[in-house]
Every structure is written in structure tokens, then in C-alpha cells.
Coordinates of C-alpha atoms in Angstrom, one line a residue:
M1 CA 87.7 -78.1 165.9
T2 CA 85.2 -80.4 167.5
S3 CA 82.3 -78.9 165.4
M4 CA 84.4 -79.4 162.2
R5 CA 84.9 -83.0 163.1
M6 CA 81.2 -83.5 163.6
I7 CA 80.5 -82.0 160.2
R8 CA 82.9 -84.3 158.5
L9 CA 81.4 -87.4 160.2
Q10 CA 77.8 -86.6 159.4
P11 CA 76.4 -89.9 158.0
A12 CA 74.8 -88.1 155.0
L13 CA 78.1 -86.6 154.0
I14 CA 79.7 -90.0 154.2
V15 CA 77.1 -91.3 151.8
I16 CA 77.8 -88.4 149.4
L17 CA 81.6 -89.0 149.6
S18 CA 80.9 -92.7 148.8
G19 CA 79.2 -91.6 145.7
V20 CA 82.2 -89.4 144.7
V21 CA 84.5 -92.5 145.2
A22 CA 82.1 -94.6 142.9
A23 CA 82.2 -91.8 140.3
M24 CA 86.0 -91.9 140.3
H25 CA 85.8 -95.4 138.9
I26 CA 83.8 -94.0 136.0
G27 CA 86.2 -91.1 135.3
K28 CA 89.3 -93.2 135.3
I29 CA 88.7 -94.5 131.8
P30 CA 89.1 -91.5 129.5
P31 CA 92.7 -90.5 130.6
A32 CA 93.7 -94.2 130.7
I33 CA 92.7 -95.2 127.1
P34 CA 96.0 -94.4 125.5
V35 CA 97.9 -96.3 128.2
L36 CA 95.5 -99.3 128.0
R37 CA 95.8 -99.4 124.2
E38 CA 99.5 -99.6 124.5
A39 CA 99.7 -102.0 127.5
L40 CA 97.0 -104.5 126.4
G41 CA 96.9 -104.0 122.7
M42 CA 93.4 -102.7 122.9
S43 CA 91.7 -101.6 119.7
L44 CA 89.8 -98.3 119.3
V45 CA 86.5 -100.2 119.2
E46 CA 87.3 -102.1 122.4
A47 CA 88.3 -98.8 124.0
G48 CA 84.9 -97.4 123.0
F49 CA 83.1 -100.3 124.6
L50 CA 85.2 -99.7 127.7
L51 CA 84.0 -96.1 127.8
S52 CA 80.3 -97.0 127.2
M53 CA 80.1 -100.1 129.4
V54 CA 78.8 -98.3 132.5
Q55 CA 76.2 -96.4 130.5
M56 CA 75.2 -99.6 128.8
A57 CA 74.7 -101.2 132.2
G58 CA 72.6 -98.3 133.4
M59 CA 70.6 -98.3 130.2
L60 CA 69.8 -102.0 130.4
I61 CA 69.4 -102.6 134.2
G62 CA 69.1 -99.3 135.9
V63 CA 65.5 -99.7 137.1
L64 CA 66.2 -103.4 138.0
A65 CA 69.2 -102.4 140.1
G66 CA 67.0 -99.8 141.8
L67 CA 64.5 -102.5 142.6
A68 CA 67.3 -104.7 144.0
A69 CA 68.5 -101.8 146.2
D70 CA 64.9 -101.3 147.5
S71 CA 64.6 -105.0 148.2
I72 CA 67.9 -105.6 150.0
G73 CA 68.0 -102.3 151.8
V74 CA 69.5 -99.0 150.7
R75 CA 72.4 -99.0 153.2
R76 CA 73.3 -102.6 152.5
S77 CA 73.1 -102.0 148.7
I78 CA 75.8 -99.2 149.0
I79 CA 78.0 -101.5 151.0
I80 CA 77.6 -104.4 148.5
G81 CA 78.2 -102.0 145.5
H82 CA 81.4 -100.7 146.9
T83 CA 82.5 -104.2 147.7
V84 CA 82.0 -105.1 144.1
L85 CA 83.9 -102.0 143.0
A86 CA 86.8 -102.8 145.3
A87 CA 87.0 -106.4 144.1
T88 CA 87.0 -105.5 140.4
G89 CA 89.5 -102.7 141.0
V90 CA 92.0 -105.1 142.6
A91 CA 91.3 -107.9 140.2
A92 CA 92.0 -105.6 137.2
M93 CA 95.6 -105.4 138.3
W94 CA 96.1 -108.9 136.9
A95 CA 94.2 -108.3 133.6
Q96 CA 96.2 -109.5 130.6
R97 CA 93.7 -109.1 127.8
P98 CA 91.2 -106.4 126.7
F99 CA 88.4 -109.0 127.3
D100 CA 89.5 -109.3 131.0
L101 CA 89.1 -105.5 131.5
L102 CA 85.8 -105.4 129.6
A103 CA 84.3 -108.2 131.7
L104 CA 85.5 -106.5 134.9
R105 CA 84.1 -103.2 133.6
G106 CA 80.7 -104.8 133.3
L107 CA 80.8 -105.8 136.9
E108 CA 82.0 -102.3 137.8
G109 CA 78.9 -101.0 136.2
L110 CA 76.7 -103.2 138.4
G111 CA 78.7 -102.1 141.5
F112 CA 78.3 -98.5 140.5
L113 CA 74.6 -98.7 140.2
L114 CA 74.2 -100.6 143.5
T115 CA 76.2 -97.8 145.1
V116 CA 74.6 -94.6 143.7
L117 CA 71.0 -95.6 143.1
P118 CA 70.0 -96.0 146.8
A119 CA 71.9 -93.0 148.0
P120 CA 69.1 -90.4 147.7
A121 CA 66.8 -92.7 149.6
L122 CA 69.4 -93.2 152.4
I123 CA 70.1 -89.5 152.6
R124 CA 66.3 -88.9 152.9
Q125 CA 66.4 -91.2 156.0
L126 CA 69.5 -89.5 157.5
V127 CA 68.6 -85.8 157.4
P128 CA 65.6 -83.8 158.6
P129 CA 63.1 -82.8 155.9
A130 CA 64.0 -79.1 156.3
R131 CA 67.5 -79.8 155.1
L132 CA 66.8 -82.5 152.6
A133 CA 67.0 -80.3 149.5
L134 CA 70.4 -78.9 150.6
Y135 CA 71.9 -82.4 151.0
L136 CA 70.4 -83.8 147.8
G137 CA 71.8 -80.8 146.0
L138 CA 75.2 -81.8 147.4
W139 CA 74.5 -85.4 146.2
G140 CA 74.0 -84.0 142.7
T141 CA 77.7 -83.1 142.7
Y142 CA 79.0 -86.7 143.1
M143 CA 79.5 -87.5 139.4
G144 CA 81.2 -84.2 138.4
T145 CA 83.5 -84.2 141.4
G146 CA 84.6 -87.9 141.1
A147 CA 85.1 -87.7 137.3
A148 CA 87.1 -84.5 137.6
L149 CA 89.4 -85.9 140.3
T150 CA 90.4 -88.8 138.1
L151 CA 90.6 -86.7 135.0
L152 CA 93.1 -84.5 136.9
G153 CA 95.0 -87.1 139.0
G154 CA 94.7 -90.2 136.8
P155 CA 97.4 -89.2 134.3
V156 CA 99.8 -88.2 137.0
L157 CA 99.4 -91.5 138.9
M158 CA 99.6 -93.6 135.7
E159 CA 102.7 -91.8 134.6
A160 CA 104.4 -92.5 138.0
F161 CA 103.1 -96.0 138.8
G162 CA 101.2 -97.4 135.8
W163 CA 97.5 -98.0 135.2
T164 CA 97.3 -101.1 137.4
R165 CA 98.2 -99.1 140.5
L166 CA 95.4 -96.6 139.7
W167 CA 92.9 -99.4 139.5
G168 CA 94.2 -100.9 142.7
L169 CA 94.1 -97.6 144.5
L170 CA 90.5 -96.9 143.5
G171 CA 89.7 -100.4 144.7
I172 CA 91.1 -99.6 148.1
L173 CA 89.2 -96.4 148.2
S174 CA 85.9 -98.3 147.6
A175 CA 86.8 -100.8 150.3
T176 CA 87.3 -97.9 152.7
A177 CA 84.0 -96.4 151.6
A178 CA 82.2 -99.7 152.2
L179 CA 83.7 -99.8 155.7
A180 CA 82.8 -96.2 156.4
V181 CA 79.2 -96.8 155.4
M182 CA 79.0 -100.0 157.4
F183 CA 80.4 -98.5 160.7
L184 CA 79.6 -94.8 160.5
V185 CA 76.2 -94.7 158.8
P186 CA 73.3 -95.9 161.0
C187 CA 70.8 -98.5 159.6
V188 CA 67.8 -96.9 161.3
Q189 CA 65.9 -93.8 160.1
Q190 CA 67.0 -90.5 161.5
A191 CA 65.1 -87.3 161.8
S192 CA 62.1 -88.6 159.9
P193 CA 58.7 -87.5 161.4
A194 CA 56.8 -89.9 159.2
P195 CA 55.9 -93.3 160.5
A196 CA 58.1 -96.1 159.3
A197 CA 57.1 -97.5 156.1
A198 CA 56.7 -101.2 155.5
P199 CA 59.8 -102.8 154.2
A200 CA 60.1 -103.0 150.4
S201 CA 60.8 -106.7 150.7
A202 CA 57.2 -107.2 152.0
E203 CA 55.9 -105.9 148.6
P204 CA 56.4 -107.9 145.4
W205 CA 59.1 -106.3 143.2
W206 CA 56.7 -106.2 140.2
E207 CA 54.2 -104.2 142.2
R208 CA 56.9 -101.6 143.0
L209 CA 58.0 -101.6 139.3
R210 CA 54.4 -101.2 138.2
M211 CA 53.8 -98.2 140.5
T212 CA 56.9 -96.5 139.4
L213 CA 56.4 -96.9 135.6
T214 CA 52.7 -96.0 135.7
S215 CA 53.3 -92.8 137.6
A216 CA 53.8 -89.5 135.6
G217 CA 56.3 -88.0 138.0
P218 CA 59.1 -90.6 137.6
W219 CA 58.7 -90.5 133.8
R220 CA 59.0 -86.7 133.7
I221 CA 62.0 -86.6 136.0
A222 CA 63.7 -89.4 134.1
V223 CA 63.3 -88.0 130.6
T224 CA 64.2 -84.5 131.8
F225 CA 67.4 -85.9 133.2
A226 CA 68.1 -87.7 129.9
M227 CA 67.7 -84.3 128.0
Y228 CA 70.4 -82.9 130.4
S229 CA 72.8 -85.8 130.5
S230 CA 72.8 -86.5 126.7
Q231 CA 74.0 -82.9 125.8
W232 CA 76.3 -82.5 128.8
L233 CA 78.3 -85.6 128.1
A234 CA 78.3 -84.8 124.4
V235 CA 79.8 -81.4 124.9
I236 CA 82.2 -82.1 127.8
G237 CA 83.2 -85.5 126.4
F238 CA 84.3 -84.1 123.1
L239 CA 86.0 -80.9 124.4
P240 CA 89.5 -82.6 124.2
S241 CA 88.8 -83.5 120.5
V242 CA 87.6 -79.9 119.8
Y243 CA 90.7 -78.5 121.5
A244 CA 93.0 -81.0 119.7
Q245 CA 91.6 -79.7 116.4
A246 CA 92.4 -76.2 117.6
G247 CA 96.1 -77.2 118.2
I248 CA 95.9 -77.3 122.0
S249 CA 98.2 -79.9 123.6
G250 CA 96.8 -83.1 125.2
K251 CA 97.7 -82.2 128.8
T252 CA 96.3 -78.7 128.5
A253 CA 93.1 -80.0 126.8
G254 CA 92.7 -82.5 129.7
A255 CA 93.1 -79.8 132.3
L256 CA 90.7 -77.5 130.6
T257 CA 88.1 -80.4 130.3
A258 CA 88.6 -81.4 133.9
L259 CA 87.8 -77.8 135.0
A260 CA 84.7 -77.7 132.8
C261 CA 83.7 -81.0 134.4
L262 CA 84.4 -80.0 138.0
I263 CA 82.7 -76.6 137.7
N264 CA 79.4 -78.5 137.2
V265 CA 79.5 -79.0 141.0
C266 CA 78.8 -75.3 141.5
G267 CA 75.4 -75.5 139.9
S268 CA 74.3 -78.6 141.9
V269 CA 75.4 -77.1 145.2
A270 CA 73.6 -73.8 144.3
A271 CA 70.5 -75.7 143.4
G272 CA 70.4 -77.4 146.8
R273 CA 70.9 -74.1 148.6
L274 CA 68.3 -72.3 146.5
L275 CA 65.7 -75.0 147.0
H276 CA 66.5 -75.0 150.7
R277 CA 65.6 -71.3 150.7
G278 CA 62.3 -71.8 148.8
T279 CA 63.2 -71.1 145.2
C280 CA 60.8 -72.8 142.8
A281 CA 62.3 -75.9 141.3
R282 CA 60.7 -75.3 137.9
H283 CA 62.4 -72.0 137.6
L284 CA 65.8 -73.6 138.3
L285 CA 65.2 -76.0 135.5
Y286 CA 64.2 -73.2 133.2
V287 CA 67.5 -71.3 134.0
G288 CA 69.5 -74.5 133.5
F289 CA 68.1 -75.5 130.1
I290 CA 68.1 -71.9 128.7
N291 CA 71.7 -71.5 129.8
M292 CA 72.7 -74.7 128.1
A293 CA 71.1 -73.7 124.8
L294 CA 72.7 -70.3 124.7
T295 CA 76.2 -71.2 125.9
A296 CA 76.3 -74.2 123.5
F297 CA 75.6 -71.7 120.7
L298 CA 78.4 -69.5 121.9
A299 CA 80.8 -72.5 122.3
F300 CA 80.2 -74.0 118.8
S301 CA 78.7 -71.4 116.5
P302 CA 80.9 -70.3 113.6
L303 CA 80.2 -66.7 114.7
T304 CA 82.6 -67.3 117.6
A305 CA 85.3 -69.2 115.7
D306 CA 87.9 -66.5 116.2
A307 CA 87.2 -66.1 119.9
P308 CA 88.6 -69.2 121.7
V309 CA 88.5 -67.6 125.1
L310 CA 84.8 -66.7 124.7
R311 CA 84.2 -70.3 123.6
Y312 CA 85.9 -71.8 126.6
V313 CA 84.0 -69.4 129.0
A314 CA 80.8 -70.5 127.3
A315 CA 81.7 -74.1 127.9
L316 CA 82.4 -73.4 131.6
L317 CA 79.0 -71.6 131.9
F318 CA 77.3 -74.5 130.0
S319 CA 78.6 -76.9 132.7
A320 CA 78.3 -74.7 135.8
V321 CA 74.8 -73.3 135.4
G322 CA 73.7 -76.5 133.7
G323 CA 74.5 -78.1 137.1
L324 CA 71.3 -76.6 138.4
I325 CA 69.5 -79.4 136.6
P326 CA 70.9 -82.5 138.3
G327 CA 70.9 -80.8 141.6
T328 CA 67.2 -79.9 141.2
L329 CA 66.2 -83.3 139.8
F330 CA 67.9 -85.3 142.6
S331 CA 66.0 -83.1 145.1
L332 CA 62.8 -83.8 143.3
V333 CA 63.1 -87.5 142.7
V334 CA 62.5 -88.5 146.4
H335 CA 59.2 -86.6 146.2
V336 CA 57.9 -87.9 142.9
A337 CA 58.4 -91.5 143.8
P338 CA 55.0 -93.2 144.3
N339 CA 56.0 -94.0 148.0
A340 CA 59.0 -94.3 150.3
R341 CA 59.5 -98.0 149.2
T342 CA 60.1 -97.0 145.6
V343 CA 62.6 -94.2 145.9
S344 CA 65.6 -96.3 144.7
T345 CA 63.4 -97.8 141.9
T346 CA 62.5 -94.3 140.8
V347 CA 66.2 -93.2 140.9
G348 CA 67.0 -96.4 139.0
W349 CA 64.5 -95.4 136.3
M350 CA 66.0 -91.9 136.2
Q351 CA 69.5 -93.4 135.9
Q352 CA 68.3 -95.8 133.1
C353 CA 66.9 -92.9 131.0
S354 CA 70.0 -90.8 131.8
S355 CA 72.3 -93.6 130.6
F356 CA 70.2 -94.0 127.5
G357 CA 70.8 -90.3 126.8
Q358 CA 74.5 -90.5 127.5
F359 CA 74.8 -93.6 125.3
L360 CA 73.1 -92.0 122.3
G361 CA 73.9 -88.3 122.6
P362 CA 77.7 -88.3 122.1
P363 CA 77.6 -90.7 119.1
F364 CA 74.9 -88.6 117.4
V365 CA 76.8 -85.4 117.9
A366 CA 79.9 -87.1 116.5
W367 CA 78.0 -88.4 113.5
I368 CA 76.7 -84.9 112.7
A369 CA 80.2 -83.5 113.1
G370 CA 81.6 -86.1 110.7
L371 CA 78.7 -85.6 108.3
Y372 CA 79.1 -81.8 108.1
G373 CA 82.8 -81.6 108.6
G374 CA 83.0 -79.9 112.0
W375 CA 81.4 -79.2 115.4
H376 CA 79.6 -76.1 114.3
L377 CA 76.1 -77.7 114.4
T378 CA 76.5 -79.2 117.9
W379 CA 74.5 -76.3 119.4
V380 CA 71.5 -77.3 117.2
I381 CA 71.4 -80.8 118.7
T382 CA 71.9 -79.6 122.3
G383 CA 69.3 -76.8 121.7
V384 CA 66.7 -79.4 120.7
A385 CA 67.4 -81.3 123.9
S386 CA 67.1 -78.1 126.0
V387 CA 63.7 -77.2 124.4
I388 CA 62.4 -80.7 125.2
G389 CA 63.7 -80.2 128.8
L390 CA 61.9 -76.9 129.0
L391 CA 58.6 -78.4 127.8
L392 CA 58.9 -81.2 130.4
A393 CA 59.6 -78.7 133.2
R394 CA 56.7 -76.5 132.1
G395 CA 54.2 -79.5 131.9
V396 CA 54.4 -80.5 135.5
R397 CA 53.7 -78.7 138.8
F398 CA 56.9 -78.9 140.9
D399 CA 56.0 -78.1 144.5
R400 CA 58.6 -76.9 146.9
P401 CA 60.4 -80.1 148.1

């Protein structure tokens, strides 16, 4: 029992759980859109902006938020980020107009970035190098886990208590996460044999930005992540619409989508364990992208139109094995950063490119679907993204982290 308590209280795990809480703020919007439209008179366009606001924030200021995290300190950045998320969550309970919620959503985007961008750098300080890949693989699960939790639990809570209570509850969870990081996560480096680096604040921010954006490693990692995130969100995000066209009820479609989202965690955890055992990171990226190309074909090709079970199994494999990619990239990002003072900046650049992919990928897939009268060409678009990801993985030497 004592050993289990020690595992739960490991500082690195607290950081990972804080990321899951931050991701829950992102995942609360899709199931809440029908409720918000009725309660606040929100138009479909306003609902679309509410969905994309966080991606827009990441797309516009991801690298700048990473710079800020490196400047103010990674642990302090997470605490500030969760404080912002807590304040906006509670304030949203008094929102009366769509504009109020949109403005608060923009602040949520900033809080989310300040919370998740410095996490890999902080985990790097908290765990010994021999176990770093394992923990960063676990970190790669934060988005899928948090989004799935609110996809599953959000509708139940809103039906029982209303959308404002859901927002308030998530605000309280973020306040709890901020306190946990403040009191349970040390502010000194742990288990790091390397000499302490000079603080990032001693180096001009533009110099850290220049080093990050003129290095090949951050660019390759960032664009590779964009090739993954653009197709993953396009497929998973439109699964409810695909199922609705097939005559599946909304609650069933939501549960099926939540499972497809949550199972992504399996790939990220597996990536961390495999990297920890010495598996080549490049090979994991190959497997992830090849799997996404093949399973997207099975999930959307007209050849499988009469096999709905096969299509859903393909969607599950698309997400599960595809999870090898974020788990691997989060393990690599701390190694491709120009130095220890630019880790959060590098993660910010990766987040910015990822958000750009998420912002453009789903609308492009939807446009093609509308143009050709169905989702049957989705696999072509995701296949192109997978080929680009494979080329990027092939063009760089990924050493064992």
C-alpha cells in the first residue's frame, strides 16, 4: 500500500495528470455545442469558432507561449496556466452571451498552452534519464485521455446539472492541479547528472527563438507532428457525423467516438515503453504512419461500405497504433531542442505546427466530402499526410533517446 501511494505521488505523474486536466477543458466543447446553442442562442458559426479557438491560439502564439514558459520557469508556467483555466472556468458560469464564452475560450487557450508546453521540460528535470522515454510516452497520452473523459462524462453531467456546472467543475479541477504542482512538485532539478544550465531568463528571448527556428530538429519534429494531428483530428472529429449518416444514434456515436479517442492512449504508452527498451524511434514512426494510411483506407473506402464493424475496427486501429507517433515525438522533442533552455520553446513550435494542422485538416476533409458527396476520399487526404510523415521520419537520424 505504501509503495502504491509513492507511485501516485511521484512529481512527474502529477505533471502528467495536470496535463490530463488541461485537456479536459479542450474536450468539453464538442458534447456541449447543442446545449450551448440552445442556452445562449449560439449560431453554428459561433460554435465552430468555439471549437477552433484553442487551435487558433496554438497556431498563432504556440512558440511565443513556449518562450514565455522558458522565461518564467516551467513549473511556474504550469501553475499560472492552471490558474487561468480555473478562473475562466468559474467565470464562464456567469456567461450570458456567445461573445462572453468566446472571449473566455481565448483565455482558456492561453492557459492551456502555458500548462502543457513546459510539461516535457519539467518531466525531464524530474525523472532520471534512463526512464525519461517511459514518462514522456505517458505524457503523450494527456490529450486523448482528457478529451475522452469529457466526451464520455460531459453529456451525463450536463444533463444532470447543466453546462455551467461542468465548466465550474473543470475550473475547480484546474485549481486543484495548480495547488498539486505548487506543493507536490519540487522546483529544483531531480536525478539530472548534467550540470545546471543557465536560466533561460539570462538569455534574450529572441536568441532562444532564433536557435529553435534555425535548427533542423525542431522543424522536422514539428511538421511531423502536424502530419499526424491534422489527419487524426479530421478522422476522429468527424466520426459522429459519419455515424449519423449511417443512422447511428447520437449517444451511441458519442460513445464510439470517445472509445476511438481514448484508445489513442495505448499507442502513446506503448511508444514510451518500447523506446525505454531501446526500440528505434524512427521505426515507431514508420509503423504509426503506415498504419494510419492503411486503416483510413479501410475505414472510408467504398470497398468496405457494407462492413460497418470492419470500418469501426479500422478506426480504432487508426487511433490506437497511430498513438505511437505522439508518444515518440514527445520523447524526441527534449533531445532535438538546441539546448536545455529551449525545450519549452521547441515544444511550443511543435504545438504551433500541430495546431496549424488541426486547424486546416478537418475543414479540408469536410470540403472534399462536400465536393464529392461523401467521405469516401478521406483516406486519400490522410494517406498524403502519412506519406509526408514517412519522408520526414526517413530524412533524419533519430538516435535512441
